[in-house]
CSV table of C-alpha atoms in Angstrom, one decimal:
chain,number,residue,atom,x,y,z
A,5,MET,CA,-112.9,-174.9,-69.6
A,6,HIS,CA,-113.9,-178.5,-69.5
A,7,ASP,CA,-115.7,-180.2,-72.4
A,8,SER,CA,-116.4,-183.6,-70.9
A,9,ALA,CA,-120.0,-184.0,-69.6
A,10,ARG,CA,-122.0,-186.8,-68.2
A,11,TRP,CA,-125.8,-187.0,-68.9
A,12,LEU,CA,-128.7,-188.4,-67.0
A,13,SER,CA,-131.7,-189.8,-68.8
A,14,LEU,CA,-135.0,-188.5,-67.5
A,15,ASP,CA,-136.5,-191.9,-68.0
A,16,GLU,CA,-133.9,-193.5,-65.8
A,17,LEU,CA,-134.3,-190.7,-63.3
A,18,GLU,CA,-138.0,-191.3,-63.1
A,19,GLN,CA,-137.5,-195.0,-62.5
A,20,SER,CA,-135.1,-194.2,-59.6
A,21,VAL,CA,-137.7,-192.2,-57.7
A,22,SER,CA,-139.2,-194.4,-55.0
A,23,LYS,CA,-142.4,-194.0,-53.0
A,24,THR,CA,-142.2,-192.7,-49.5
A,25,ASP,CA,-144.5,-192.5,-46.4
A,26,PHE,CA,-145.9,-189.2,-45.2
A,27,PRO,CA,-146.8,-188.4,-41.6
A,28,TYR,CA,-150.6,-188.5,-42.1
A,29,GLU,CA,-151.2,-189.0,-38.3
A,30,ALA,CA,-149.1,-186.0,-37.2
A,31,ASN,CA,-150.9,-182.9,-35.9
A,32,PRO,CA,-148.8,-179.8,-36.5
A,33,LEU,CA,-150.9,-177.8,-34.1
A,34,THR,CA,-150.3,-180.0,-31.1
A,35,GLY,CA,-149.2,-177.7,-28.3
A,36,VAL,CA,-149.8,-174.6,-30.4
A,37,ASN,CA,-151.9,-171.7,-29.1
A,38,THR,CA,-154.5,-171.6,-31.8
A,39,THR,CA,-155.6,-168.1,-30.7
A,40,ASP,CA,-152.2,-166.8,-31.9
A,41,ALA,CA,-152.3,-166.4,-35.7
A,42,HIS,CA,-148.5,-166.0,-35.9
A,43,ALA,CA,-148.0,-169.3,-34.0
A,44,VAL,CA,-150.5,-171.1,-36.2
A,45,ALA,CA,-148.9,-169.8,-39.4
A,46,ARG,CA,-145.4,-170.7,-38.2
A,47,ALA,CA,-146.6,-174.3,-37.2
A,48,ILE,CA,-148.2,-174.7,-40.6
A,49,ASP,CA,-145.2,-173.5,-42.5
A,50,THR,CA,-142.8,-175.6,-40.4
A,51,GLU,CA,-144.8,-178.7,-41.1
A,52,THR,CA,-145.0,-178.1,-44.9
A,53,ARG,CA,-141.3,-177.3,-45.0
A,54,SER,CA,-140.4,-180.4,-43.0
A,55,VAL,CA,-141.9,-182.8,-45.6
A,56,ILE,CA,-140.2,-181.2,-48.6
A,57,LEU,CA,-137.3,-183.7,-48.3
A,58,HIS,CA,-139.8,-186.6,-48.2
A,59,VAL,CA,-139.7,-186.1,-52.0
A,60,PRO,CA,-136.3,-186.8,-53.5
A,61,PHE,CA,-134.8,-183.9,-55.4
A,62,ALA,CA,-135.3,-186.0,-58.6
A,63,GLY,CA,-139.0,-186.0,-58.0
A,64,TRP,CA,-139.1,-182.2,-57.8
A,65,LEU,CA,-137.1,-181.8,-60.9
A,66,LEU,CA,-139.3,-184.3,-62.8
A,67,LYS,CA,-142.3,-182.3,-61.7
A,68,ALA,CA,-140.7,-179.1,-63.0
A,69,VAL,CA,-140.1,-180.5,-66.5
A,70,GLY,CA,-143.7,-181.9,-66.7
A,71,ARG,CA,-143.3,-185.5,-65.5
A,72,ASP,CA,-145.5,-186.7,-62.7
A,73,THR,CA,-144.3,-189.3,-60.2
A,74,ASP,CA,-146.1,-191.3,-57.5
A,75,VAL,CA,-144.1,-189.7,-54.8
A,76,MET,CA,-145.0,-186.1,-55.9
A,77,ASP,CA,-148.6,-187.1,-56.2
A,78,GLY,CA,-148.4,-188.4,-52.6
A,79,HIS,CA,-146.8,-185.2,-51.5
A,80,LEU,CA,-149.7,-183.1,-52.9
A,81,VAL,CA,-152.3,-185.5,-51.4
A,82,TYR,CA,-150.6,-185.1,-48.0
A,83,LEU,CA,-150.7,-181.3,-48.3
A,84,ARG,CA,-154.4,-181.4,-49.1
A,85,VAL,CA,-155.1,-183.7,-46.1
A,86,LEU,CA,-153.0,-181.4,-44.0
A,87,ARG,CA,-155.1,-178.4,-45.2
A,88,ILE,CA,-158.4,-180.2,-44.5
A,89,ARG,CA,-157.2,-180.9,-40.9
A,90,LEU,CA,-156.0,-177.4,-40.3
A,91,SER,CA,-159.2,-175.9,-41.7
A,92,SER,CA,-161.2,-178.0,-39.4
A,93,LEU,CA,-159.1,-177.1,-36.4
A,94,LEU,CA,-159.2,-173.4,-37.2
A,95,ARG,CA,-163.0,-173.5,-37.6
A,96,ARG,CA,-163.2,-174.8,-34.0
A,97,CYS,CA,-160.6,-172.4,-32.5
A,98,PRO,CA,-161.7,-169.6,-30.2
A,99,GLU,CA,-162.6,-166.3,-31.9
A,100,PRO,CA,-162.3,-167.6,-35.5
A,101,PRO,CA,-163.2,-164.3,-37.1
A,102,ARG,CA,-160.3,-162.5,-35.3
A,103,VAL,CA,-157.8,-165.4,-36.0
A,104,LYS,CA,-158.9,-165.5,-39.6
A,105,ASN,CA,-158.4,-161.8,-40.0
A,106,GLU,CA,-154.9,-162.0,-38.5
A,107,LEU,CA,-154.0,-164.9,-40.8
A,108,GLN,CA,-155.0,-162.9,-43.8
A,109,THR,CA,-152.7,-160.1,-42.8
A,110,THR,CA,-149.9,-162.0,-41.2
A,111,ASP,CA,-146.6,-162.5,-43.1
A,112,CYS,CA,-144.9,-164.6,-40.5
A,113,SER,CA,-143.0,-166.6,-43.1
A,114,ARG,CA,-140.4,-164.5,-45.0
A,115,SER,CA,-139.9,-167.3,-47.4
A,116,LYS,CA,-142.1,-168.6,-50.2
A,117,PRO,CA,-142.3,-172.2,-49.0
A,118,SER,CA,-145.6,-171.6,-47.2
A,119,CYS,CA,-147.4,-174.4,-49.1
A,120,THR,CA,-150.5,-174.4,-46.8
A,121,SER,CA,-150.8,-171.4,-44.6
A,122,SER,CA,-150.9,-168.9,-47.5
A,123,ASP,CA,-153.8,-170.8,-49.0
A,124,ILE,CA,-155.8,-171.0,-45.8
A,125,ARG,CA,-154.9,-167.5,-45.0
A,126,LEU,CA,-156.4,-166.2,-48.2
A,127,HIS,CA,-159.4,-168.5,-48.5
A,128,PRO,CA,-162.5,-166.7,-47.4
A,129,GLU,CA,-164.4,-169.5,-45.8
A,130,TRP,CA,-161.6,-171.7,-44.3
A,131,GLU,CA,-162.6,-174.3,-47.0
A,132,CYS,CA,-160.3,-176.5,-48.9
A,133,VAL,CA,-159.9,-176.1,-52.6
A,134,THR,CA,-158.8,-179.0,-54.9
A,135,HIS,CA,-156.3,-177.4,-57.2
A,136,ASP,CA,-152.6,-178.1,-56.6
A,137,LEU,CA,-151.0,-176.2,-53.7
A,138,ASN,CA,-148.2,-173.8,-54.2
A,139,ILE,CA,-145.0,-175.8,-55.0
A,140,GLY,CA,-143.8,-173.3,-57.6
A,141,PHE,CA,-141.1,-171.8,-55.3
A,142,ILE,CA,-139.1,-175.0,-56.1
A,143,THR,CA,-140.4,-176.2,-59.4
A,144,ASP,CA,-140.5,-172.9,-61.3
A,145,PRO,CA,-136.8,-172.1,-60.9
A,146,LEU,CA,-136.0,-175.7,-61.9
A,147,ALA,CA,-138.2,-175.4,-65.0
A,148,ASP,CA,-136.3,-172.2,-66.0
A,149,VAL,CA,-133.0,-174.1,-65.7
A,150,PHE,CA,-133.9,-177.4,-67.3
A,151,CYS,CA,-136.9,-176.9,-69.6
A,152,HIS,CA,-134.7,-176.8,-72.7
A,153,GLN,CA,-133.4,-180.3,-72.0
A,154,PRO,CA,-136.5,-182.5,-72.2
A,155,GLY,CA,-134.6,-185.9,-72.5
A,156,TYR,CA,-131.3,-185.6,-70.6
A,157,LEU,CA,-129.8,-183.6,-67.8
A,158,ASN,CA,-126.2,-182.6,-67.2
A,159,ALA,CA,-125.1,-184.9,-64.3
A,160,ASP,CA,-122.8,-182.3,-62.7
A,161,GLU,CA,-125.6,-179.7,-62.7
A,162,PHE,CA,-128.1,-182.2,-61.3
A,163,TYR,CA,-125.9,-183.3,-58.4
A,164,LEU,CA,-124.8,-179.7,-57.6
A,165,LEU,CA,-128.4,-178.7,-57.3
A,166,ASN,CA,-129.3,-181.8,-55.4
A,167,ASP,CA,-126.6,-181.0,-52.8
A,168,ARG,CA,-127.9,-177.4,-52.6
A,169,PHE,CA,-131.4,-178.6,-52.2
A,170,GLN,CA,-130.5,-180.9,-49.3
A,171,ARG,CA,-128.6,-178.1,-47.5
A,172,THR,CA,-131.5,-175.7,-47.9
A,173,TYR,CA,-134.2,-177.9,-46.4
A,174,ASP,CA,-132.3,-180.3,-44.1
A,175,ALA,CA,-134.1,-179.8,-40.8
A,176,GLY,CA,-131.2,-181.4,-39.0
A,177,GLN,CA,-128.9,-178.5,-39.7
A,178,ASP,CA,-128.9,-175.1,-38.2
A,179,ILE,CA,-130.2,-173.3,-41.3
A,180,ASP,CA,-132.2,-170.1,-41.6
A,181,PRO,CA,-135.8,-171.3,-41.8
A,182,ALA,CA,-136.5,-168.5,-44.2
A,183,ALA,CA,-133.9,-169.8,-46.7
A,184,THR,CA,-135.3,-170.6,-50.1
A,185,PHE,CA,-133.9,-173.0,-52.8
A,186,ARG,CA,-131.9,-171.2,-55.4
A,187,ALA,CA,-131.6,-173.0,-58.8
A,188,ASP,CA,-129.3,-170.4,-60.5
A,189,LEU,CA,-126.4,-172.1,-62.3
A,190,THR,CA,-125.0,-169.1,-64.0
A,191,PHE,CA,-121.7,-169.1,-62.0
A,192,PHE,CA,-121.1,-172.8,-62.3
A,193,ARG,CA,-121.8,-172.8,-66.1
A,194,GLY,CA,-119.6,-169.8,-66.5
A,195,ILE,CA,-116.6,-171.4,-64.7
A,196,ARG,CA,-117.2,-174.6,-66.7
A,197,ASP,CA,-117.7,-173.1,-70.2
A,198,MET,CA,-116.1,-169.6,-70.4
A,199,PRO,CA,-112.6,-168.2,-70.2
A,200,PRO,CA,-112.0,-166.5,-66.9
A,201,ALA,CA,-111.6,-163.1,-68.5
A,202,SER,CA,-114.9,-163.3,-70.4
A,203,LEU,CA,-116.7,-164.5,-67.3
A,204,ALA,CA,-115.2,-161.7,-65.2
A,205,SER,CA,-116.5,-159.1,-67.6
A,206,SER,CA,-119.9,-160.6,-67.5
A,207,ILE,CA,-119.9,-160.7,-63.7
A,208,THR,CA,-118.7,-157.1,-63.5
A,209,ASN,CA,-121.5,-155.9,-65.8
A,210,LYS,CA,-124.0,-157.8,-63.7
A,211,ASP,CA,-122.6,-156.4,-60.5
A,212,LEU,CA,-122.7,-152.9,-61.8
A,213,ARG,CA,-126.4,-153.3,-62.5
A,214,CYS,CA,-126.8,-154.6,-59.0
A,215,PHE,CA,-125.1,-151.5,-57.6
A,216,GLN,CA,-127.4,-149.3,-59.7
A,217,VAL,CA,-130.5,-151.0,-58.5
A,218,SER,CA,-129.3,-151.0,-54.9
A,219,TYR,CA,-128.5,-147.3,-54.9
A,220,ALA,CA,-131.9,-146.6,-56.4
A,221,LEU,CA,-133.5,-148.6,-53.5
A,222,MET,CA,-131.5,-146.4,-51.1
A,223,LEU,CA,-133.6,-143.5,-52.3
A,224,SER,CA,-136.8,-145.4,-51.7
A,225,GLU,CA,-138.6,-146.2,-48.5
A,226,ALA,CA,-137.4,-149.8,-48.6
A,227,ASP,CA,-135.5,-149.7,-45.3
A,228,GLY,CA,-132.2,-151.5,-45.7
A,229,GLU,CA,-133.2,-153.4,-48.8
A,230,TRP,CA,-130.3,-151.9,-50.8
A,231,GLY,CA,-127.8,-153.5,-48.4
A,232,ARG,CA,-129.7,-156.8,-48.4
A,233,LEU,CA,-129.6,-156.9,-52.3
A,234,LEU,CA,-125.9,-156.4,-52.4
A,235,GLY,CA,-125.5,-158.8,-49.5
A,236,ARG,CA,-127.4,-161.5,-51.4
A,237,SER,CA,-125.3,-160.9,-54.5
A,238,TRP,CA,-122.0,-161.2,-52.6
A,239,SER,CA,-123.2,-164.2,-50.5
A,240,HIS,CA,-124.4,-166.2,-53.5
A,241,ARG,CA,-121.1,-165.8,-55.3
A,242,TYR,CA,-119.2,-166.8,-52.1
A,243,LYS,CA,-121.4,-170.0,-51.8
A,244,ASP,CA,-121.1,-170.7,-55.5
A,245,THR,CA,-117.3,-170.7,-55.2
A,246,ILE,CA,-117.4,-173.3,-52.4
A,247,GLU,CA,-119.9,-175.4,-54.5
A,248,CYS,CA,-117.6,-175.4,-57.5
A,249,LEU,CA,-114.8,-176.7,-55.4
A,250,ARG,CA,-117.0,-179.4,-53.8
A,251,LYS,CA,-118.1,-180.5,-57.3
A,252,ASP,CA,-114.6,-180.8,-58.8
A,253,LEU,CA,-111.2,-179.7,-57.6
A,254,ARG,CA,-110.2,-179.0,-61.2
A,255,TYR,CA,-112.1,-175.7,-60.9
A,256,ARG,CA,-109.7,-174.4,-58.3
A,257,ASP,CA,-107.2,-172.8,-60.6
A,258,LEU,CA,-110.0,-171.3,-62.8
A,259,LEU,CA,-111.6,-169.7,-59.7
A,260,VAL,CA,-108.3,-168.2,-58.7
A,261,GLN,CA,-107.9,-166.8,-62.3
A,262,LEU,CA,-111.4,-165.5,-62.2
A,263,ALA,CA,-110.8,-163.7,-58.9
A,264,MET,CA,-107.6,-162.1,-60.3
A,265,CYS,CA,-109.5,-161.0,-63.5
A,266,LEU,CA,-112.1,-159.3,-61.3
A,267,TYR,CA,-109.4,-157.8,-59.2
A,268,LYS,CA,-107.7,-156.3,-62.2
A,269,GLN,CA,-111.1,-155.0,-63.5
A,270,GLY,CA,-111.6,-153.2,-60.2
A,271,ASN,CA,-114.5,-155.4,-59.2
A,272,PHE,CA,-113.8,-155.9,-55.5
A,273,HIS,CA,-117.4,-156.9,-54.8
A,274,GLY,CA,-116.9,-160.0,-56.9
A,275,ALA,CA,-113.2,-160.6,-56.2
A,276,THR,CA,-113.6,-160.6,-52.4
A,277,ALA,CA,-116.6,-163.0,-52.6
A,278,ILE,CA,-114.5,-165.6,-54.5
A,279,ALA,CA,-111.4,-165.1,-52.4
A,280,GLU,CA,-113.5,-165.6,-49.3
A,281,GLY,CA,-115.0,-168.7,-50.8
A,282,LEU,CA,-111.5,-170.0,-51.3
A,283,ARG,CA,-110.5,-169.4,-47.7
A,284,PRO,CA,-112.5,-172.3,-46.1
A,285,ALA,CA,-111.1,-174.5,-48.8
A,286,ALA,CA,-107.6,-173.4,-47.8
A,287,CYS,CA,-108.5,-174.3,-44.2
A,288,ALA,CA,-109.1,-177.9,-45.3
A,289,PRO,CA,-106.3,-178.5,-47.7
A,290,ASP,CA,-106.6,-182.3,-47.4
A,291,THR,CA,-110.1,-182.1,-48.7
A,292,PHE,CA,-109.9,-179.3,-51.2
A,293,GLN,CA,-106.2,-179.4,-52.1
A,294,VAL,CA,-106.1,-175.6,-51.7
A,295,GLU,CA,-103.3,-173.9,-49.7
A,296,TRP,CA,-103.8,-170.2,-48.8
A,297,THR,CA,-100.3,-169.5,-50.1
A,298,MET,CA,-101.6,-170.7,-53.5
A,299,ILE,CA,-103.9,-167.6,-53.6
A,300,PRO,CA,-102.1,-164.6,-55.1
A,301,SER,CA,-100.9,-162.1,-52.5
A,302,GLU,CA,-103.1,-159.3,-54.0
A,303,LEU,CA,-106.3,-161.4,-53.3
A,304,ARG,CA,-105.1,-162.4,-49.8
A,305,ARG,CA,-104.5,-158.8,-49.0
A,306,ILE,CA,-108.0,-157.5,-49.8
A,307,VAL,CA,-109.7,-160.1,-47.6
A,308,GLU,CA,-107.5,-159.6,-44.5
A,309,TYR,CA,-109.8,-159.1,-41.6
A,310,GLU,CA,-107.5,-156.8,-39.6
A,311,CYS,CA,-109.0,-153.4,-38.7
A,312,ASN,CA,-112.2,-153.9,-40.6
A,313,PHE,CA,-110.5,-154.9,-43.9
A,314,ARG,CA,-108.2,-151.9,-43.7
A,315,ALA,CA,-105.9,-153.1,-46.5
A,316,CYS,CA,-108.9,-153.5,-48.9
A,317,ARG,CA,-110.2,-150.1,-48.0
A,318,ASP,CA,-106.8,-148.4,-48.4
A,319,HIS,CA,-106.4,-150.0,-51.8
A,320,LEU,CA,-109.8,-148.9,-53.0
A,321,ARG,CA,-109.1,-145.4,-51.7
A,322,ASP,CA,-105.8,-145.3,-53.6
A,323,MET,CA,-107.7,-146.4,-56.8
A,324,ARG,CA,-110.2,-143.5,-56.2
A,325,LYS,CA,-107.3,-141.0,-55.9
A,326,ARG,CA,-105.8,-142.3,-59.1
A,327,GLY,CA,-109.1,-142.1,-60.9
A,328,LYS,CA,-109.4,-145.9,-61.5
A,329,PRO,CA,-112.9,-147.3,-61.9
A,330,ALA,CA,-113.9,-149.8,-59.1
A,331,LEU,CA,-116.9,-151.6,-57.6
A,332,PRO,CA,-116.2,-151.5,-53.9
A,333,PHE,CA,-116.4,-154.3,-51.3
A,334,ILE,CA,-119.0,-152.1,-49.7
A,335,PHE,CA,-119.8,-153.6,-46.3
A,336,PRO,CA,-116.6,-152.7,-44.4
A,337,ILE,CA,-116.7,-149.3,-46.0
A,338,PHE,CA,-120.3,-148.7,-45.0
A,339,ARG,CA,-119.4,-149.8,-41.4
A,340,GLU,CA,-116.5,-147.3,-41.4
A,341,TYR,CA,-118.9,-144.6,-42.7
A,342,GLN,CA,-121.4,-145.3,-39.8
A,343,LEU,CA,-118.6,-145.1,-37.3
A,344,SER,CA,-117.4,-141.8,-38.8
A,345,VAL,CA,-120.8,-140.3,-38.6
A,346,GLU,CA,-121.2,-141.5,-35.0
A,347,SER,CA,-117.9,-139.9,-34.1
A,348,LEU,CA,-118.9,-136.7,-35.8
A,349,ARG,CA,-121.9,-136.3,-33.6
A,350,ARG,CA,-119.9,-136.6,-30.4
A,351,HIS,CA,-117.9,-133.4,-31.1
A,352,GLU,CA,-118.7,-129.7,-31.3
A,353,PRO,CA,-118.7,-128.3,-34.8
A,354,SER,CA,-116.0,-125.8,-34.0
A,355,SER,CA,-113.5,-128.4,-32.6
A,356,PRO,CA,-110.5,-129.9,-34.4
A,357,GLN,CA,-111.9,-133.3,-33.7
A,358,TYR,CA,-115.1,-132.5,-35.6
A,359,GLU,CA,-113.2,-131.3,-38.6
A,360,ALA,CA,-111.1,-134.5,-38.6
A,361,CYS,CA,-114.3,-136.7,-38.3
A,362,LEU,CA,-116.0,-134.7,-41.1
A,363,ARG,CA,-113.1,-135.2,-43.5
A,364,ARG,CA,-113.1,-139.0,-42.7
A,365,ALA,CA,-116.9,-139.2,-43.2
A,366,THR,CA,-116.7,-137.3,-46.5
A,367,SER,CA,-113.9,-139.6,-47.6
A,368,ASN,CA,-116.0,-142.7,-46.6
A,369,THR,CA,-118.8,-141.3,-48.7
A,370,ASP,CA,-116.6,-141.1,-51.8
A,371,ASP,CA,-115.4,-144.6,-51.1
A,372,LEU,CA,-119.0,-145.9,-51.0
A,373,LEU,CA,-119.7,-144.3,-54.3
A,374,LEU,CA,-116.7,-145.7,-56.2
A,375,SER,CA,-119.0,-147.3,-58.8
A,376,ARG,CA,-119.7,-143.8,-60.2
A,377,SER,CA,-116.2,-144.1,-61.7
A,378,TYR,CA,-117.6,-146.3,-64.4
A,379,PRO,CA,-118.6,-144.1,-67.4
A,380,GLY,CA,-122.3,-143.3,-67.8
A,381,LYS,CA,-123.3,-144.6,-64.4
A,382,THR,CA,-123.2,-141.4,-62.4
A,383,GLU,CA,-126.8,-139.9,-62.1
A,384,VAL,CA,-128.3,-142.1,-59.5
A,385,VAL,CA,-125.0,-142.4,-57.6
A,386,GLU,CA,-124.7,-138.6,-57.4
A,387,ARG,CA,-128.1,-138.5,-55.9
A,388,ILE,CA,-127.0,-141.1,-53.4
A,389,GLY,CA,-124.0,-138.9,-52.6
A,390,SER,CA,-126.3,-136.1,-51.6
A,391,VAL,CA,-128.2,-138.5,-49.3
A,392,PHE,CA,-125.0,-139.5,-47.6
A,393,GLN,CA,-123.9,-135.9,-47.2
A,394,PHE,CA,-127.3,-135.1,-45.7
A,395,CYS,CA,-126.8,-138.0,-43.2
A,396,ILE,CA,-123.4,-136.5,-42.3
A,397,TRP,CA,-124.9,-133.2,-41.4
A,398,PHE,CA,-128.0,-134.4,-39.6
């Protein structure tokens, strides 16, 4: 844990935010087929997303805590001007009723930063309204993080989020256009303020709830959402690990201790994410001062890529046989389950190969449901088990 902290005054931060120019003369629909609602919505979202970085991160944060700045006012004015121009263009486009109807039902942008197209899409007469456009996808999470600190901000937290903000919206990088800014600082604050063992227990409880929700989604009609939920959970922790190392190398040893605590608690969902986050740091030892040999052998073993993380899967299977509770690193196990089911369907039910594939698929099912080994967490998992067994047979 580290007690030292630097603080930023909101007054000084406000003075540091300078004005910027917005591309008022740009026409985002140049070259766009205005009869294609998907193309129109994509062009609008691309333009609104491209000007996000015209406002410094400090401007967004100040807006989130209730302080207006000239640059944010300019941003909102630009979006209103953009909406007026787009409304005018859409009114003149061929077959406006059809395009309007498609815009109302199109969800071409999987992310929330659709500052303009969503408003045009939903407005019945293509007209502009005067209230502020939707910027809550950035300001609301920031308000949740910083609203309790009206006068000063922790400098490390500010610069960490600033770096994350730049990486999310930097148009010059090959980044998923559907990516949204994430303001969650739970992991960073935990590493900074909590003993590794206490933080590991908190993470394991959170991950257990995530598995419960994911398994419940598996029973719903949300196709693949259960896997995406677990994937986001794992990916966020992996990225948080790298961010902590970028912020301060003194967190290196604490991250290793945290991963070992998770390993000992049987949380391989969390332990593998942190170990994988330490891997790229070990590939750049001059920058991060992390050698792969500094990582305990137990952690290195469970993230070995060979044979679809075979060592990790074997270790989890051994824990299952010994009755030890565990949260699995589910993605290689699920891939192995899929391969087992595919192999099963290629053989006749009376063949020895079929029996061998059936045993393997059944074992994979038990591996996928390792979280049921935690007391009092079995009902939904048992229902999921029946779903997996159904998939094996059909």
